[in-house]
């Protein structure tokens, strides 16, 4: 037999058979013929190249890629497992089945661990057709799964680009709107100062509406900018939440004094995040606890406990609470449960919290009943992404 390979074809019977292209790595022509005969008897119409060295194997692999490779484990000048290296080097996904006269269990397990699809002993060739069918099914499933994963990756990339474009648009639009709006607000304020009481009652009312609308729009644009900035130019580091809480309470000092609120927040951990974003989350949640209070002075508690590689925080209060059916809606941009006459704001604070928390690999939710206070829970990373990956590996 020539080392360049011998082409063998099994005889075609009247019955419909499954066509199969095979590459057989075997130095014994009789053993190769027996393997092909076993396939023919079980419904395969096989076209096969039979080779016995690396040069012939590589040549046949490139010229006519097979659907399956059958390889003897021991050859005079080569090892059957070396064929697997050639297949991988060519970037091909082809099942390779070892067909050997003797192969111990330990060796067989090691071959499969290295990438062989299966093995069949030469005195048990009746197993070969079913082993090949299973290998081809698995290859088809791998191909389908790979295509699904590729499609999913493309859709994720497209969605990411779309989100980036949307955030860029929100940032640019909000930024560019500030200057003309600042002019509108300035001139309506000037009108109010100069002509209040000098025109009729309706004029004073209209000027008031214009001034109020301009101020509300300025706040809205400021909130939109804050929302669009999440994830931009962040500096992640170990952040002491106790120090952040001290700054937040100082920023909210006037509201705390006016409401007579009581706080507890001892022993908070350090998290791996951008410090400004941590402060935004706490300030929005605590600010809401002060705003949506009941008849009693607010009582706000901030606690944390370990949850795997994350820290789970809980900001609870004794305020007006939230009906369970609104537990998800409140995190959507511009979603408000109350009119502006009852509680001021644009309904973007919780959306910012959600975006910050999820951007850092956590999640946020609320546990509440109307009239019974609220507990906002969220998770934040205690370590960097690299450290978390190392701990998981």
Short mmCIF file of C-alpha atoms in Angstrom, two decimals:
data_model
loop_
_atom_site.label_atom_id
_atom_site.label_comp_id
_atom_site.label_asym_id
_atom_site.label_seq_id
_atom_site.Cartn_x
_atom_site.Cartn_y
_atom_site.Cartn_z
CA UNK A 1 0.00 0.00 0.00
CA UNK A 2 1.30 3.44 -0.91
CA UNK A 3 1.88 5.96 1.87
CA UNK A 4 0.04 8.55 -0.21
CA UNK A 5 -3.18 6.73 0.53
CA UNK A 6 -5.56 4.19 -0.94
CA UNK A 7 -9.17 5.04 -1.76
CA UNK A 8 -11.65 2.35 -0.78
CA UNK A 9 -15.38 2.27 -1.43
CA UNK A 10 -17.87 -0.10 0.11
CA UNK A 11 -20.19 -1.83 -2.36
CA UNK A 12 -23.56 -0.11 -2.77
CA UNK A 13 -26.64 -2.24 -2.09
CA UNK A 14 -30.14 -1.62 -3.34
CA UNK A 15 -31.22 -0.22 0.05
CA UNK A 16 -30.74 3.48 0.74
CA UNK A 17 -27.61 4.03 2.79
CA UNK A 18 -26.07 6.92 4.69
CA UNK A 19 -23.16 8.35 2.75
CA UNK A 20 -20.02 8.88 4.81
CA UNK A 21 -16.58 10.32 3.99
CA UNK A 22 -13.92 8.77 6.21
CA UNK A 23 -10.17 9.09 6.60
CA UNK A 24 -8.67 5.87 7.93
CA UNK A 25 -5.25 5.96 9.58
CA UNK A 26 -4.21 2.30 9.49
CA UNK A 27 -1.08 0.38 8.39
CA UNK A 28 -2.89 -2.97 8.00
CA UNK A 29 -5.08 -3.14 4.82
CA UNK A 30 -7.07 -6.06 6.21
CA UNK A 31 -7.99 -4.19 9.42
CA UNK A 32 -9.06 -1.16 7.36
CA UNK A 33 -11.24 -3.36 5.15
CA UNK A 34 -12.86 -5.04 8.20
CA UNK A 35 -13.75 -1.67 9.71
CA UNK A 36 -15.31 -0.45 6.45
CA UNK A 37 -17.21 -3.72 6.06
CA UNK A 38 -18.71 -3.29 9.53
CA UNK A 39 -19.95 0.14 8.47
CA UNK A 40 -21.36 -1.19 5.20
CA UNK A 41 -23.31 -3.91 7.01
CA UNK A 42 -24.91 -1.29 9.27
CA UNK A 43 -26.22 1.08 6.62
CA UNK A 44 -23.27 3.25 5.60
CA UNK A 45 -22.01 3.90 2.08
CA UNK A 46 -18.42 4.84 2.84
CA UNK A 47 -15.87 6.61 0.70
CA UNK A 48 -12.54 6.34 2.49
CA UNK A 49 -8.89 7.28 2.09
CA UNK A 50 -6.58 4.90 3.91
CA UNK A 51 -3.21 6.37 4.97
CA UNK A 52 -0.49 5.40 7.42
CA UNK A 53 1.79 8.41 8.01
CA UNK A 54 1.58 12.11 8.83
CA UNK A 55 2.38 13.41 5.33
CA UNK A 56 -0.35 11.36 3.64
CA UNK A 57 -2.81 12.11 6.45
CA UNK A 58 -2.26 15.88 6.19
CA UNK A 59 -2.52 15.81 2.40
CA UNK A 60 -5.80 13.88 2.42
CA UNK A 61 -7.19 16.04 5.24
CA UNK A 62 -6.68 19.20 3.18
CA UNK A 63 -7.70 17.76 -0.19
CA UNK A 64 -10.90 16.05 0.92
CA UNK A 65 -11.86 16.82 4.54
CA UNK A 66 -13.64 13.77 5.99
CA UNK A 67 -16.67 13.60 8.22
CA UNK A 68 -14.90 11.21 10.58
CA UNK A 69 -11.35 9.98 11.22
CA UNK A 70 -10.68 6.37 12.22
CA UNK A 71 -7.19 5.98 13.63
CA UNK A 72 -5.18 3.03 14.85
CA UNK A 73 -3.50 3.85 18.15
CA UNK A 74 -0.14 2.29 17.30
CA UNK A 75 1.51 2.75 13.89
CA UNK A 76 5.07 1.92 12.81
CA UNK A 77 6.17 5.53 12.35
CA UNK A 78 3.39 7.54 14.01
CA UNK A 79 0.85 7.60 16.82
CA UNK A 80 -2.88 7.72 16.19
CA UNK A 81 -3.30 10.50 18.79
CA UNK A 82 -0.86 12.65 16.80
CA UNK A 83 -3.54 12.86 14.10
CA UNK A 84 -5.65 14.86 16.55
CA UNK A 85 -2.93 17.51 16.70
CA UNK A 86 -2.99 17.81 12.90
CA UNK A 87 -6.78 18.16 12.88
CA UNK A 88 -6.60 20.92 15.46
CA UNK A 89 -3.73 22.64 13.66
CA UNK A 90 -5.92 22.79 10.53
CA UNK A 91 -8.73 24.31 12.60
CA UNK A 92 -11.18 21.50 11.79
CA UNK A 93 -13.95 20.01 13.90
CA UNK A 94 -13.81 16.34 12.88
CA UNK A 95 -14.61 13.44 15.25
CA UNK A 96 -11.65 11.10 15.69
CA UNK A 97 -12.33 7.54 16.82
CA UNK A 98 -9.52 5.24 17.85
CA UNK A 99 -9.78 1.72 16.41
CA UNK A 100 -7.15 -0.39 18.09
CA UNK A 101 -6.33 -4.02 18.74
CA UNK A 102 -5.63 -3.43 22.44
CA UNK A 103 -6.16 -0.31 24.53
CA UNK A 104 -6.18 -0.35 28.30
CA UNK A 105 -8.86 1.52 30.25
CA UNK A 106 -6.41 4.04 31.65
CA UNK A 107 -4.98 4.78 28.19
CA UNK A 108 -8.46 5.00 26.69
CA UNK A 109 -9.63 7.51 29.32
CA UNK A 110 -6.50 9.59 28.80
CA UNK A 111 -7.03 9.62 25.01
CA UNK A 112 -10.62 10.81 25.41
CA UNK A 113 -9.48 13.43 27.91
CA UNK A 114 -7.03 14.73 25.29
CA UNK A 115 -9.80 15.02 22.70
CA UNK A 116 -10.45 11.67 21.05
CA UNK A 117 -14.19 11.21 20.51
CA UNK A 118 -14.32 7.52 21.45
CA UNK A 119 -12.51 4.22 20.96
CA UNK A 120 -13.47 0.81 19.54
CA UNK A 121 -11.48 -2.41 19.82
CA UNK A 122 -10.81 -4.28 16.61
CA UNK A 123 -12.48 -7.41 17.98
CA UNK A 124 -15.62 -5.35 18.70
CA UNK A 125 -16.22 -3.59 15.38
CA UNK A 126 -19.98 -4.14 15.69
CA UNK A 127 -19.94 -1.05 17.99
CA UNK A 128 -18.30 1.14 15.35
CA UNK A 129 -21.42 2.24 13.37
CA UNK A 130 -23.29 3.42 16.48
CA UNK A 131 -20.16 5.18 17.81
CA UNK A 132 -19.88 7.04 14.48
CA UNK A 133 -23.57 7.96 14.47
CA UNK A 134 -23.29 9.36 17.98
CA UNK A 135 -20.13 11.29 17.07
CA UNK A 136 -21.81 12.84 14.03
CA UNK A 137 -24.86 13.82 16.11
CA UNK A 138 -22.62 15.47 18.67
CA UNK A 139 -20.76 17.33 15.93
CA UNK A 140 -24.07 18.61 14.50
CA UNK A 141 -25.16 19.74 17.96
CA UNK A 142 -21.82 21.49 18.47
CA UNK A 143 -22.25 23.28 15.17
CA UNK A 144 -25.77 24.39 16.03
CA UNK A 145 -24.68 25.53 19.48
CA UNK A 146 -21.73 27.40 18.00
CA UNK A 147 -23.99 29.17 15.50
CA UNK A 148 -26.44 30.09 18.24
CA UNK A 149 -23.60 31.42 20.39
CA UNK A 150 -22.21 33.41 17.46
CA UNK A 151 -25.64 34.88 16.69
CA UNK A 152 -26.10 35.72 20.36
CA UNK A 153 -22.68 37.38 20.51
CA UNK A 154 -23.53 39.45 17.42
CA UNK A 155 -26.86 40.53 18.92
CA UNK A 156 -25.17 41.42 22.22
CA UNK A 157 -22.57 43.46 20.36
CA UNK A 158 -25.28 45.23 18.36
CA UNK A 159 -27.27 45.92 21.52
CA UNK A 160 -24.15 47.24 23.24
CA UNK A 161 -23.42 49.56 20.31
CA UNK A 162 -27.04 50.71 20.29
CA UNK A 163 -26.93 51.42 24.03
CA UNK A 164 -23.64 53.28 23.65
CA UNK A 165 -25.09 55.38 20.84
CA UNK A 166 -28.20 56.11 22.88
CA UNK A 167 -26.17 57.12 25.93
CA UNK A 168 -23.93 59.28 23.77
CA UNK A 169 -27.00 60.94 22.27
CA UNK A 170 -28.50 61.54 25.74
CA UNK A 171 -25.23 63.02 26.96
CA UNK A 172 -24.73 65.32 23.95
CA UNK A 173 -28.38 66.36 23.80
CA UNK A 174 -28.52 67.11 27.52
CA UNK A 175 -25.21 68.96 27.45
CA UNK A 176 -26.14 71.05 24.39
CA UNK A 177 -29.55 71.91 25.81
CA UNK A 178 -28.11 73.45 28.96
CA UNK A 179 -26.93 76.74 27.43
CA UNK A 180 -30.15 77.77 25.62
CA UNK A 181 -32.20 76.65 28.61
CA UNK A 182 -30.00 78.67 30.93
CA UNK A 183 -30.79 81.70 28.78
CA UNK A 184 -34.54 80.99 28.89
CA UNK A 185 -34.43 80.61 32.67
CA UNK A 186 -32.43 83.82 33.09
CA UNK A 187 -34.79 85.91 30.96
CA UNK A 188 -37.96 84.51 32.53
CA UNK A 189 -36.49 85.30 35.95
CA UNK A 190 -35.69 88.80 34.72
CA UNK A 191 -39.26 89.21 33.45
CA UNK A 192 -40.60 88.11 36.81
CA UNK A 193 -38.38 90.54 38.74
CA UNK A 194 -39.12 93.52 36.49
CA UNK A 195 -42.79 93.14 35.62
CA UNK A 196 -44.41 91.19 38.45
CA UNK A 197 -47.37 93.26 39.60
CA UNK A 198 -47.04 95.73 36.73
CA UNK A 199 -49.08 93.67 34.27
CA UNK A 200 -52.39 91.93 34.80
CA UNK A 201 -52.89 88.89 37.01
CA UNK A 202 -52.76 86.44 34.10
CA UNK A 203 -49.37 87.82 33.00
CA UNK A 204 -47.92 87.17 36.46
CA UNK A 205 -49.36 83.67 36.36
CA UNK A 206 -47.91 82.95 32.89
CA UNK A 207 -44.48 84.25 33.86
CA UNK A 208 -44.60 82.02 36.94
CA UNK A 209 -45.43 78.99 34.82
CA UNK A 210 -42.55 79.78 32.45
CA UNK A 211 -40.06 80.21 35.32
CA UNK A 212 -41.20 77.02 37.01
CA UNK A 213 -41.05 75.06 33.74
CA UNK A 214 -37.54 76.31 32.96
CA UNK A 215 -36.30 75.37 36.45
CA UNK A 216 -37.88 71.93 36.20
CA UNK A 217 -36.29 71.39 32.78
CA UNK A 218 -32.87 72.36 34.17
CA UNK A 219 -33.23 69.76 36.91
CA UNK A 220 -34.39 67.18 34.38
CA UNK A 221 -31.41 67.83 32.10
CA UNK A 222 -29.05 67.63 35.08
CA UNK A 223 -30.56 64.25 36.00
CA UNK A 224 -30.28 63.00 32.41
CA UNK A 225 -26.62 63.94 32.34
CA UNK A 226 -26.07 62.07 35.60
CA UNK A 227 -27.80 59.01 34.12
CA UNK A 228 -25.79 59.10 30.88
CA UNK A 229 -22.48 59.53 32.74
CA UNK A 230 -22.76 56.20 34.56
CA UNK A 231 -19.84 54.06 33.36
CA UNK A 232 -17.93 56.98 31.80
CA UNK A 233 -14.50 57.92 33.08
CA UNK A 234 -14.90 55.88 36.24
CA UNK A 235 -11.99 55.14 38.57
CA UNK A 236 -12.55 51.86 40.43
CA UNK A 237 -10.80 51.45 43.75
CA UNK A 238 -11.42 50.13 47.24
CA UNK A 239 -14.05 52.48 48.68
CA UNK A 240 -14.82 52.68 52.42
CA UNK A 241 -18.63 52.86 52.60
CA UNK A 242 -18.49 54.33 56.12
CA UNK A 243 -16.54 57.32 54.78
CA UNK A 244 -18.95 57.65 51.85
CA UNK A 245 -21.92 57.52 54.23
CA UNK A 246 -20.42 60.36 56.28
CA UNK A 247 -20.19 62.53 53.14
CA UNK A 248 -23.73 61.62 52.05
CA UNK A 249 -25.25 62.50 55.40
CA UNK A 250 -23.38 65.79 55.38
CA UNK A 251 -24.77 66.57 51.89
CA UNK A 252 -28.29 65.76 53.13
CA UNK A 253 -27.87 67.59 56.45
CA UNK A 254 -30.58 70.18 55.73
CA UNK A 255 -33.19 67.55 54.79
CA UNK A 256 -32.22 65.41 57.78
CA UNK A 257 -32.61 68.33 60.17
CA UNK A 258 -35.91 69.42 58.62
CA UNK A 259 -37.41 65.89 58.85
CA UNK A 260 -35.91 64.94 62.24
CA UNK A 261 -34.59 61.68 60.76
CA UNK A 262 -32.66 59.08 62.75
CA UNK A 263 -29.88 56.99 61.12
CA UNK A 264 -27.88 53.86 61.86
CA UNK A 265 -25.07 52.60 59.60
CA UNK A 266 -22.27 51.04 61.60
CA UNK A 267 -19.64 48.62 60.28
CA UNK A 268 -20.18 49.01 56.55
CA UNK A 269 -17.61 47.22 54.33
CA UNK A 270 -15.32 48.46 51.57
CA UNK A 271 -16.42 47.87 47.96
CA UNK A 272 -14.51 47.90 44.66
CA UNK A 273 -16.15 50.69 42.67
CA UNK A 274 -15.98 54.29 41.60
CA UNK A 275 -16.39 56.38 44.76
CA UNK A 276 -18.74 58.91 43.15
CA UNK A 277 -21.06 56.12 42.00
CA UNK A 278 -21.21 54.62 45.50
CA UNK A 279 -22.17 58.03 46.86
CA UNK A 280 -24.86 58.43 44.17
CA UNK A 281 -26.51 55.15 45.13
CA UNK A 282 -26.57 55.91 48.86
CA UNK A 283 -27.62 59.53 48.39
CA UNK A 284 -30.52 58.63 46.07
CA UNK A 285 -31.82 55.88 48.35
CA UNK A 286 -31.46 57.86 51.58
CA UNK A 287 -32.85 60.98 49.89
CA UNK A 288 -35.93 58.96 48.90
CA UNK A 289 -36.31 57.70 52.47
CA UNK A 290 -36.38 61.32 53.65
CA UNK A 291 -38.72 62.45 50.87
CA UNK A 292 -41.29 59.66 50.97
CA UNK A 293 -41.78 59.67 54.73
CA UNK A 294 -44.94 59.12 56.70
CA UNK A 295 -46.32 61.06 59.61
CA UNK A 296 -43.56 59.88 61.96
CA UNK A 297 -39.96 61.17 61.66
CA UNK A 298 -37.93 58.96 59.27
CA UNK A 299 -35.92 56.10 60.74
CA UNK A 300 -33.32 54.92 58.22
CA UNK A 301 -31.01 51.93 58.63
CA UNK A 302 -28.13 50.96 56.33
CA UNK A 303 -26.72 47.46 56.80
CA UNK A 304 -24.54 45.05 54.83
CA UNK A 305 -23.81 41.34 54.84
CA UNK A 306 -21.53 39.08 52.80
CA UNK A 307 -23.10 37.32 49.81
CA UNK A 308 -20.51 35.09 48.08
CA UNK A 309 -18.01 37.50 46.45
CA UNK A 310 -20.38 40.45 46.78
CA UNK A 311 -21.72 42.58 49.61
CA UNK A 312 -25.49 42.81 49.97
CA UNK A 313 -26.63 46.16 51.31
CA UNK A 314 -30.04 47.05 52.71
CA UNK A 315 -31.37 50.60 53.07
CA UNK A 316 -34.61 50.35 55.06
CA UNK A 317 -37.00 53.03 56.24
CA UNK A 318 -40.38 53.51 57.95
CA UNK A 319 -41.87 55.60 55.14
CA UNK A 320 -45.01 55.35 53.04
CA UNK A 321 -43.86 52.13 51.33
CA UNK A 322 -44.51 50.84 47.81
CA UNK A 323 -47.23 48.51 46.60
CA UNK A 324 -45.68 45.22 45.36
CA UNK A 325 -47.08 45.65 41.83
CA UNK A 326 -44.86 48.73 41.38
CA UNK A 327 -41.68 47.06 42.66
CA UNK A 328 -40.12 46.90 39.18
CA UNK A 329 -41.63 50.01 37.59
CA UNK A 330 -39.95 52.33 40.08
CA UNK A 331 -36.53 51.54 38.56
CA UNK A 332 -37.58 52.69 35.07
CA UNK A 333 -36.51 56.16 33.93
CA UNK A 334 -39.17 58.85 34.53
CA UNK A 335 -41.55 56.42 36.23
CA UNK A 336 -43.30 58.22 39.12
CA UNK A 337 -45.93 56.88 41.52
CA UNK A 338 -46.91 60.32 42.81
CA UNK A 339 -47.62 63.73 41.30
CA UNK A 340 -45.12 66.58 41.55
CA UNK A 341 -47.49 68.46 43.82
CA UNK A 342 -47.14 65.65 46.40
CA UNK A 343 -43.42 64.87 46.03
CA UNK A 344 -40.87 66.75 43.89
CA UNK A 345 -38.46 65.04 41.47
CA UNK A 346 -38.24 63.61 37.96
CA UNK A 347 -38.35 59.86 38.66
CA UNK A 348 -34.78 59.19 37.58
CA UNK A 349 -32.96 58.60 40.88
CA UNK A 350 -33.76 54.89 41.20
CA UNK A 351 -32.98 54.37 37.49
CA UNK A 352 -29.51 55.79 38.16
CA UNK A 353 -29.10 53.43 41.14
CA UNK A 354 -30.10 50.45 39.01
CA UNK A 355 -27.74 51.41 36.20
CA UNK A 356 -24.81 51.89 38.57
CA UNK A 357 -25.43 48.64 40.46
CA UNK A 358 -25.88 46.52 37.32
CA UNK A 359 -22.90 48.19 35.61
CA UNK A 360 -20.78 46.87 38.49
CA UNK A 361 -22.16 43.33 38.30
CA UNK A 362 -24.78 43.58 41.03
CA UNK A 363 -28.55 43.74 41.21
CA UNK A 364 -31.06 45.91 43.06
CA UNK A 365 -34.62 45.27 44.21
CA UNK A 366 -37.14 46.50 46.79
CA UNK A 367 -39.14 44.66 49.43
CA UNK A 368 -42.10 46.73 50.57
CA UNK A 369 -45.79 47.03 51.28
CA UNK A 370 -47.80 50.23 50.91
CA UNK A 371 -47.84 52.03 54.27
CA UNK A 372 -45.22 49.73 55.85
CA UNK A 373 -41.86 51.23 54.86
CA UNK A 374 -39.38 49.96 52.29
CA UNK A 375 -36.18 47.92 52.21
CA UNK A 376 -34.02 48.58 49.16
CA UNK A 377 -31.49 45.79 48.73
CA UNK A 378 -28.56 45.76 46.32
CA UNK A 379 -25.28 43.93 45.81
CA UNK A 380 -21.89 45.49 45.12
CA UNK A 381 -18.47 43.87 44.48
CA UNK A 382 -16.04 43.63 47.36
CA UNK A 383 -13.11 42.89 45.05
CA UNK A 384 -11.99 43.77 41.52
CA UNK A 385 -13.20 41.72 38.53
CA UNK A 386 -9.75 40.09 38.13
CA UNK A 387 -9.70 39.05 41.79
CA UNK A 388 -13.22 37.62 41.52
CA UNK A 389 -12.24 35.62 38.40
CA UNK A 390 -9.16 34.25 40.19
CA UNK A 391 -11.27 33.21 43.17
CA UNK A 392 -13.72 31.38 40.87
CA UNK A 393 -10.99 29.50 38.95
#
